[in-house]
């Protein structure tokens, strides 16, 4: 009997080991590069991205009595725990569950903002934001314009977890930024880690335009940084140059920034070249100046995103770059992206624009 | 909306109450007088041992509340609302003004002077009855066929016509098609074309008001029988109920969504039947009876503001005019049907007869006000026509609070283009 139990637990342990190996392999297509520079001086605390987002919302709810936070399962903290403890702290009328209905959540948020409240809406997964597409694209984006400025809904921020997570398959992995980038009036923002998430989310919440804040869900727990405790914001519409070089410009956002940082490191070690790495951060409106200045300097450009190639936001960047930097370009602009297929489950390692695909594209770009 | 088996319904309901009060344990069922009450998380209801499907005939139709008969006489004196005489006259005069504006602007579209128009014939009583019952502070989300609400609150004919012309005095800066009015000062949210999108927005706005200290405001949201088929309508009903919002969701059931009649739009007992099913206080009212609408909205407002109870009102009416200037309704409905509703069920006519019986109005007063209302519209139209359109640069303003560099660059590009090709653009029609 005893031996049987032992045998069983050994088997179980083996199974667990296999499973964790498996998930480890699937979820680590990148190495996280923490931010070393702090946007503000002063006390810091170690936070992962989930905690940094929680902290930004905590600051908002504390200082802005009109602010409310709502969405599916938000009451108990949300399925990714970003709202953890906030209902206990600020009450059920300020942090609450809504019925399971994304178009309702978005419309409800627009109405709150129209009536003078600060609305932070959570869509449980960016993959499920499409029922709210009409409310966001036809209503939120156009509210200021169509009313001649009388009824803007700038106090609306819609948060949604997005991007690859290792095992999300078709409907827990999408990066829908390009869909919203085609809607003038919206701001679309993607943070690369905890420090950026806190500062950019606070900016989105206070910005006088409606914002869609796409949170790379794989970073919620895997990305940890020393985050300033105090209230700070980071500018919207501005890209950030994270690493400098003269051989090529690598542009990404969200998780992909970390893939590109590793690729830049590999290029330095294996090819002996240095690259600019740019985190676009704001997809709409985006920072043309920073991007084009860099490409004019390097003459070569690689753009990478998880979303599919065709009509991905890289297409817009490439079109503008060729227009602005044509005579500076030494090679065609390269795009390394998800393939033109739905986001697959077991094929994720082949689908993602991982460091090897990016490195290969960069090598070709350099030797063009 | 009583179950046809009314008695047993009441008995079971009483049982449910009793069980709820008694139950202190978490047993999945309770027994009272031999009837088992299940306590599933999703519903508390009695068990039965017989299969019985419910359908639209399981319930009596929701009755239609009215105050006036077709001759403008009060049917039950104690139901006559107490509205002061000046206001009654103002209500009627506004209806006439609306009517005259519709006639002239409809024709002006036919003459090519404005690009589009939608008339309000047959629904005037809904606009004015509702507007009169509200506080001016209440926030209103209209759909598009409720311009009487704007007139009653004091938006001038000039302001409305400027919008239809899209001239430089249009607060919407010429960006939207005609009839997309809005007025911030008078709490009238700017209209957008997509149907039903305003509904969950109204619920959200009501939630914001509820959280305001000492709130004395509610939100009113209009929508049609067609819009009620949109997912946003269901979202609004459900959010309003679960989040207990001070909102009046007001359905104008005018029988048609462009050409689609209600029997191809929905089954069941109209839009109203959805109210109790989703936990909304619900009332069906005769939309051709201005006084009935007034009383319904007043009572609804009391529920909404006083106890954060969301209310669904379904006002039955008939869209006498075409859907819009892009529609010819004779292609899908008989002329006799339209005539019946124009003559016998005209909200204007009923309300006028009521005023005449009270000695507040007569034929002479009517004649002179009809003329004055018509002249106001004609004069305003001539003025609006002379006004230039806004500066073309307004095309790129207000997209964001601050113009981003990329839009600024596009503006400069267009400026350069216009310098070179100005003769190909109608710049003289626009402010410079």
PDB file of N, CA, C and O in Angstrom, chain B residues 29-74:
ATOM      1  N   UNK B  29     -33.617  23.541  -0.823  1.00  0.00           N
ATOM      2  CA  UNK B  29     -35.056  23.658  -1.019  1.00  0.00           C
ATOM      3  C   UNK B  29     -35.746  23.832   0.327  1.00  0.00           C
ATOM      4  O   UNK B  29     -35.195  23.525   1.370  1.00  0.00           O
ATOM      5  N   UNK B  30     -36.938  24.388   0.253  1.00  0.00           N
ATOM      6  CA  UNK B  30     -37.740  24.522   1.462  1.00  0.00           C
ATOM      7  C   UNK B  30     -39.146  24.021   1.134  1.00  0.00           C
ATOM      8  O   UNK B  30     -39.531  23.962  -0.025  1.00  0.00           O
ATOM      9  N   UNK B  31     -39.865  23.662   2.152  1.00  0.00           N
ATOM     10  CA  UNK B  31     -41.223  23.157   1.923  1.00  0.00           C
ATOM     11  C   UNK B  31     -42.202  24.028   2.681  1.00  0.00           C
ATOM     12  O   UNK B  31     -41.981  24.369   3.834  1.00  0.00           O
ATOM     13  N   UNK B  32     -43.251  24.453   2.022  1.00  0.00           N
ATOM     14  CA  UNK B  32     -44.283  25.228   2.686  1.00  0.00           C
ATOM     15  C   UNK B  32     -45.627  24.764   2.141  1.00  0.00           C
ATOM     16  O   UNK B  32     -45.853  24.802   0.932  1.00  0.00           O
ATOM     17  N   UNK B  33     -46.486  24.329   3.037  1.00  0.00           N
ATOM     18  CA  UNK B  33     -47.815  23.842   2.646  1.00  0.00           C
ATOM     19  C   UNK B  33     -47.735  22.818   1.511  1.00  0.00           C
ATOM     20  O   UNK B  33     -48.492  22.859   0.550  1.00  0.00           O
ATOM     21  N   UNK B  34     -46.724  21.992   1.585  1.00  0.00           N
ATOM     22  CA  UNK B  34     -46.606  20.925   0.605  1.00  0.00           C
ATOM     23  C   UNK B  34     -45.966  21.346  -0.713  1.00  0.00           C
ATOM     24  O   UNK B  34     -45.730  20.517  -1.579  1.00  0.00           O
ATOM     25  N   UNK B  35     -45.680  22.663  -0.898  1.00  0.00           N
ATOM     26  CA  UNK B  35     -45.044  23.097  -2.149  1.00  0.00           C
ATOM     27  C   UNK B  35     -43.554  23.282  -1.901  1.00  0.00           C
ATOM     28  O   UNK B  35     -43.164  23.993  -0.971  1.00  0.00           O
ATOM     29  N   UNK B  36     -42.758  22.653  -2.718  1.00  0.00           N
ATOM     30  CA  UNK B  36     -41.309  22.761  -2.546  1.00  0.00           C
ATOM     31  C   UNK B  36     -40.796  24.000  -3.277  1.00  0.00           C
ATOM     32  O   UNK B  36     -41.066  24.196  -4.452  1.00  0.00           O
ATOM     33  N   UNK B  37     -40.051  24.822  -2.551  1.00  0.00           N
ATOM     34  CA  UNK B  37     -39.443  26.008  -3.159  1.00  0.00           C
ATOM     35  C   UNK B  37     -37.953  25.735  -3.327  1.00  0.00           C
ATOM     36  O   UNK B  37     -37.246  25.514  -2.347  1.00  0.00           O
ATOM     37  N   UNK B  38     -37.490  25.752  -4.549  1.00  0.00           N
ATOM     38  CA  UNK B  38     -36.067  25.516  -4.805  1.00  0.00           C
ATOM     39  C   UNK B  38     -35.296  26.806  -4.564  1.00  0.00           C
ATOM     40  O   UNK B  38     -35.803  27.895  -4.809  1.00  0.00           O
ATOM     41  N   UNK B  39     -34.085  26.647  -4.062  1.00  0.00           N
ATOM     42  CA  UNK B  39     -33.277  27.847  -3.827  1.00  0.00           C
ATOM     43  C   UNK B  39     -31.984  27.759  -4.614  1.00  0.00           C
ATOM     44  O   UNK B  39     -30.893  27.768  -4.067  1.00  0.00           O
ATOM     45  N   UNK B  40     -32.112  27.662  -5.915  1.00  0.00           N
ATOM     46  CA  UNK B  40     -30.919  27.713  -6.763  1.00  0.00           C
ATOM     47  C   UNK B  40     -30.355  29.127  -6.707  1.00  0.00           C
ATOM     48  O   UNK B  40     -31.092  30.079  -6.487  1.00  0.00           O
ATOM     49  N   UNK B  41     -29.024  29.289  -6.942  1.00  0.00           N
ATOM     50  CA  UNK B  41     -28.481  30.651  -6.931  1.00  0.00           C
ATOM     51  C   UNK B  41     -29.166  31.529  -7.979  1.00  0.00           C
ATOM     52  O   UNK B  41     -29.389  32.715  -7.762  1.00  0.00           O
ATOM     53  N   UNK B  42     -29.544  30.938  -9.097  1.00  0.00           N
ATOM     54  CA  UNK B  42     -30.115  31.724 -10.197  1.00  0.00           C
ATOM     55  C   UNK B  42     -31.557  32.098 -10.026  1.00  0.00           C
ATOM     56  O   UNK B  42     -32.007  33.102 -10.579  1.00  0.00           O
ATOM     57  N   UNK B  43     -32.308  31.315  -9.267  1.00  0.00           N
ATOM     58  CA  UNK B  43     -33.732  31.621  -9.115  1.00  0.00           C
ATOM     59  C   UNK B  43     -34.315  30.897  -7.910  1.00  0.00           C
ATOM     60  O   UNK B  43     -33.867  29.811  -7.552  1.00  0.00           O
ATOM     61  N   UNK B  44     -35.269  31.545  -7.279  1.00  0.00           N
ATOM     62  CA  UNK B  44     -36.020  30.901  -6.196  1.00  0.00           C
ATOM     63  C   UNK B  44     -37.433  30.692  -6.736  1.00  0.00           C
ATOM     64  O   UNK B  44     -38.122  31.657  -7.050  1.00  0.00           O
ATOM     65  N   UNK B  45     -37.829  29.458  -6.884  1.00  0.00           N
ATOM     66  CA  UNK B  45     -39.138  29.185  -7.476  1.00  0.00           C
ATOM     67  C   UNK B  45     -39.657  27.856  -6.966  1.00  0.00           C
ATOM     68  O   UNK B  45     -38.880  27.020  -6.500  1.00  0.00           O
ATOM     69  N   UNK B  46     -40.966  27.677  -7.080  1.00  0.00           N
ATOM     70  CA  UNK B  46     -41.520  26.393  -6.615  1.00  0.00           C
ATOM     71  C   UNK B  46     -41.231  25.271  -7.610  1.00  0.00           C
ATOM     72  O   UNK B  46     -41.088  25.520  -8.796  1.00  0.00           O
ATOM     73  N   UNK B  47     -41.124  24.066  -7.072  1.00  0.00           N
ATOM     74  CA  UNK B  47     -41.045  22.891  -7.935  1.00  0.00           C
ATOM     75  C   UNK B  47     -42.445  22.520  -8.379  1.00  0.00           C
ATOM     76  O   UNK B  47     -43.414  22.709  -7.642  1.00  0.00           O
ATOM     77  N   UNK B  48     -42.601  22.009  -9.572  1.00  0.00           N
ATOM     78  CA  UNK B  48     -43.874  21.428 -10.015  1.00  0.00           C
ATOM     79  C   UNK B  48     -43.578  20.068 -10.635  1.00  0.00           C
ATOM     80  O   UNK B  48     -42.433  19.745 -10.935  1.00  0.00           O
ATOM     81  N   UNK B  49     -44.598  19.288 -10.825  1.00  0.00           N
ATOM     82  CA  UNK B  49     -44.401  17.950 -11.406  1.00  0.00           C
ATOM     83  C   UNK B  49     -45.088  17.836 -12.764  1.00  0.00           C
ATOM     84  O   UNK B  49     -45.347  16.759 -13.249  1.00  0.00           O
ATOM     85  N   UNK B  50     -45.393  18.982 -13.355  1.00  0.00           N
ATOM     86  CA  UNK B  50     -46.080  18.981 -14.645  1.00  0.00           C
ATOM     87  C   UNK B  50     -45.323  19.912 -15.591  1.00  0.00           C
ATOM     88  O   UNK B  50     -44.901  21.001 -15.188  1.00  0.00           O
ATOM     89  N   UNK B  51     -45.128  19.474 -16.843  1.00  0.00           N
ATOM     90  CA  UNK B  51     -44.444  20.332 -17.829  1.00  0.00           C
ATOM     91  C   UNK B  51     -45.436  21.333 -18.396  1.00  0.00           C
ATOM     92  O   UNK B  51     -46.511  20.956 -18.860  1.00  0.00           O
ATOM     93  N   UNK B  52     -45.080  22.599 -18.304  1.00  0.00           N
ATOM     94  CA  UNK B  52     -45.966  23.626 -18.850  1.00  0.00           C
ATOM     95  C   UNK B  52     -45.115  24.761 -19.412  1.00  0.00           C
ATOM     96  O   UNK B  52     -44.464  25.501 -18.669  1.00  0.00           O
ATOM     97  N   UNK B  53     -45.082  24.869 -20.754  1.00  0.00           N
ATOM     98  CA  UNK B  53     -44.314  25.948 -21.379  1.00  0.00           C
ATOM     99  C   UNK B  53     -45.095  27.246 -21.293  1.00  0.00           C
ATOM    100  O   UNK B  53     -46.315  27.254 -21.462  1.00  0.00           O
ATOM    101  N   UNK B  54     -44.392  28.306 -21.052  1.00  0.00           N
ATOM    102  CA  UNK B  54     -45.020  29.627 -21.083  1.00  0.00           C
ATOM    103  C   UNK B  54     -44.792  30.238 -22.461  1.00  0.00           C
ATOM    104  O   UNK B  54     -43.771  29.993 -23.093  1.00  0.00           O
ATOM    105  N   UNK B  55     -45.750  31.008 -22.912  1.00  0.00           N
ATOM    106  CA  UNK B  55     -45.555  31.757 -24.152  1.00  0.00           C
ATOM    107  C   UNK B  55     -46.217  33.123 -24.015  1.00  0.00           C
ATOM    108  O   UNK B  55     -46.676  33.482 -22.928  1.00  0.00           O
ATOM    109  N   UNK B  56     -46.253  33.878 -25.116  1.00  0.00           N
ATOM    110  CA  UNK B  56     -46.769  35.244 -25.004  1.00  0.00           C
ATOM    111  C   UNK B  56     -48.230  35.280 -24.574  1.00  0.00           C
ATOM    112  O   UNK B  56     -48.707  36.300 -24.098  1.00  0.00           O
ATOM    113  N   UNK B  57     -48.956  34.147 -24.738  1.00  0.00           N
ATOM    114  CA  UNK B  57     -50.361  34.132 -24.328  1.00  0.00           C
ATOM    115  C   UNK B  57     -50.548  33.722 -22.871  1.00  0.00           C
ATOM    116  O   UNK B  57     -51.673  33.668 -22.375  1.00  0.00           O
ATOM    117  N   UNK B  58     -49.464  33.413 -22.187  1.00  0.00           N
ATOM    118  CA  UNK B  58     -49.574  33.050 -20.771  1.00  0.00           C
ATOM    119  C   UNK B  58     -49.891  34.261 -19.913  1.00  0.00           C
ATOM    120  O   UNK B  58     -50.258  34.134 -18.756  1.00  0.00           O
ATOM    121  N   UNK B  59     -49.669  35.436 -20.472  1.00  0.00           N
ATOM    122  CA  UNK B  59     -49.892  36.662 -19.711  1.00  0.00           C
ATOM    123  C   UNK B  59     -50.905  37.528 -20.443  1.00  0.00           C
ATOM    124  O   UNK B  59     -50.984  37.520 -21.663  1.00  0.00           O
ATOM    125  N   UNK B  60     -51.651  38.308 -19.698  1.00  0.00           N
ATOM    126  CA  UNK B  60     -52.505  39.329 -20.322  1.00  0.00           C
ATOM    127  C   UNK B  60     -51.596  40.393 -20.909  1.00  0.00           C
ATOM    128  O   UNK B  60     -50.525  40.662 -20.366  1.00  0.00           O
ATOM    129  N   UNK B  61     -52.021  41.003 -22.038  1.00  0.00           N
ATOM    130  CA  UNK B  61     -51.194  42.099 -22.557  1.00  0.00           C
ATOM    131  C   UNK B  61     -51.110  43.249 -21.553  1.00  0.00           C
ATOM    132  O   UNK B  61     -52.062  43.467 -20.788  1.00  0.00           O
ATOM    133  N   UNK B  62     -49.993  43.937 -21.552  1.00  0.00           N
ATOM    134  CA  UNK B  62     -49.850  45.088 -20.652  1.00  0.00           C
ATOM    135  C   UNK B  62     -50.848  46.152 -21.110  1.00  0.00           C
ATOM    136  O   UNK B  62     -50.872  46.509 -22.289  1.00  0.00           O
ATOM    137  N   UNK B  63     -51.682  46.645 -20.203  1.00  0.00           N
ATOM    138  CA  UNK B  63     -52.680  47.638 -20.619  1.00  0.00           C
ATOM    139  C   UNK B  63     -52.039  48.985 -20.945  1.00  0.00           C
ATOM    140  O   UNK B  63     -50.899  49.241 -20.567  1.00  0.00           O
ATOM    141  N   UNK B  64     -52.777  49.817 -21.672  1.00  0.00           N
ATOM    142  CA  UNK B  64     -52.265  51.117 -22.132  1.00  0.00           C
ATOM    143  C   UNK B  64     -52.927  52.227 -21.324  1.00  0.00           C
ATOM    144  O   UNK B  64     -54.145  52.427 -21.410  1.00  0.00           O
ATOM    145  N   UNK B  65     -52.123  52.913 -20.558  1.00  0.00           N
ATOM    146  CA  UNK B  65     -52.656  53.988 -19.722  1.00  0.00           C
ATOM    147  C   UNK B  65     -53.007  55.196 -20.578  1.00  0.00           C
ATOM    148  O   UNK B  65     -52.217  55.621 -21.427  1.00  0.00           O
ATOM    149  N   UNK B  66     -54.221  55.742 -20.376  1.00  0.00           N
ATOM    150  CA  UNK B  66     -54.525  57.015 -21.027  1.00  0.00           C
ATOM    151  C   UNK B  66     -55.396  57.873 -20.136  1.00  0.00           C
ATOM    152  O   UNK B  66     -56.073  57.372 -19.233  1.00  0.00           O
ATOM    153  N   UNK B  67     -55.378  59.167 -20.398  1.00  0.00           N
ATOM    154  CA  UNK B  67     -56.149  60.146 -19.621  1.00  0.00           C
ATOM    155  C   UNK B  67     -57.262  60.712 -20.489  1.00  0.00           C
ATOM    156  O   UNK B  67     -58.391  60.866 -20.045  1.00  0.00           O
ATOM    157  N   UNK B  68     -56.909  61.021 -21.758  1.00  0.00           N
ATOM    158  CA  UNK B  68     -57.875  61.651 -22.666  1.00  0.00           C
ATOM    159  C   UNK B  68     -58.455  60.628 -23.631  1.00  0.00           C
ATOM    160  O   UNK B  68     -57.777  59.686 -24.031  1.00  0.00           O
ATOM    161  N   UNK B  69     -59.725  60.862 -24.006  1.00  0.00           N
ATOM    162  CA  UNK B  69     -60.265  60.070 -25.112  1.00  0.00           C
ATOM    163  C   UNK B  69     -59.991  60.819 -26.422  1.00  0.00           C
ATOM    164  O   UNK B  69     -59.344  61.872 -26.426  1.00  0.00           O
ATOM    165  N   UNK B  70     -60.517  60.290 -27.532  1.00  0.00           N
ATOM    166  CA  UNK B  70     -60.200  60.889 -28.825  1.00  0.00           C
ATOM    167  C   UNK B  70     -60.802  62.282 -29.016  1.00  0.00           C
ATOM    168  O   UNK B  70     -60.410  63.001 -29.923  1.00  0.00           O
ATOM    169  N   UNK B  71     -61.750  62.621 -28.156  1.00  0.00           N
ATOM    170  CA  UNK B  71     -62.343  63.961 -28.240  1.00  0.00           C
ATOM    171  C   UNK B  71     -61.666  64.950 -27.304  1.00  0.00           C
ATOM    172  O   UNK B  71     -62.154  66.057 -27.101  1.00  0.00           O
ATOM    173  N   UNK B  72     -60.570  64.527 -26.706  1.00  0.00           N
ATOM    174  CA  UNK B  72     -59.856  65.415 -25.797  1.00  0.00           C
ATOM    175  C   UNK B  72     -60.540  65.563 -24.448  1.00  0.00           C
ATOM    176  O   UNK B  72     -60.267  66.502 -23.694  1.00  0.00           O
ATOM    177  N   UNK B  73     -61.427  64.628 -24.121  1.00  0.00           N
ATOM    178  CA  UNK B  73     -62.099  64.692 -22.816  1.00  0.00           C
ATOM    179  C   UNK B  73     -61.403  63.778 -21.826  1.00  0.00           C
ATOM    180  O   UNK B  73     -60.985  62.663 -22.178  1.00  0.00           O
ATOM    181  N   UNK B  74     -61.327  64.239 -20.577  1.00  0.00           N
ATOM    182  CA  UNK B  74     -60.694  63.450 -19.526  1.00  0.00           C
ATOM    183  C   UNK B  74     -61.623  62.295 -19.167  1.00  0.00           C
ATOM    184  O   UNK B  74     -62.810  62.505 -18.899  1.00  0.00           O
TER     185      UNK B  74
END
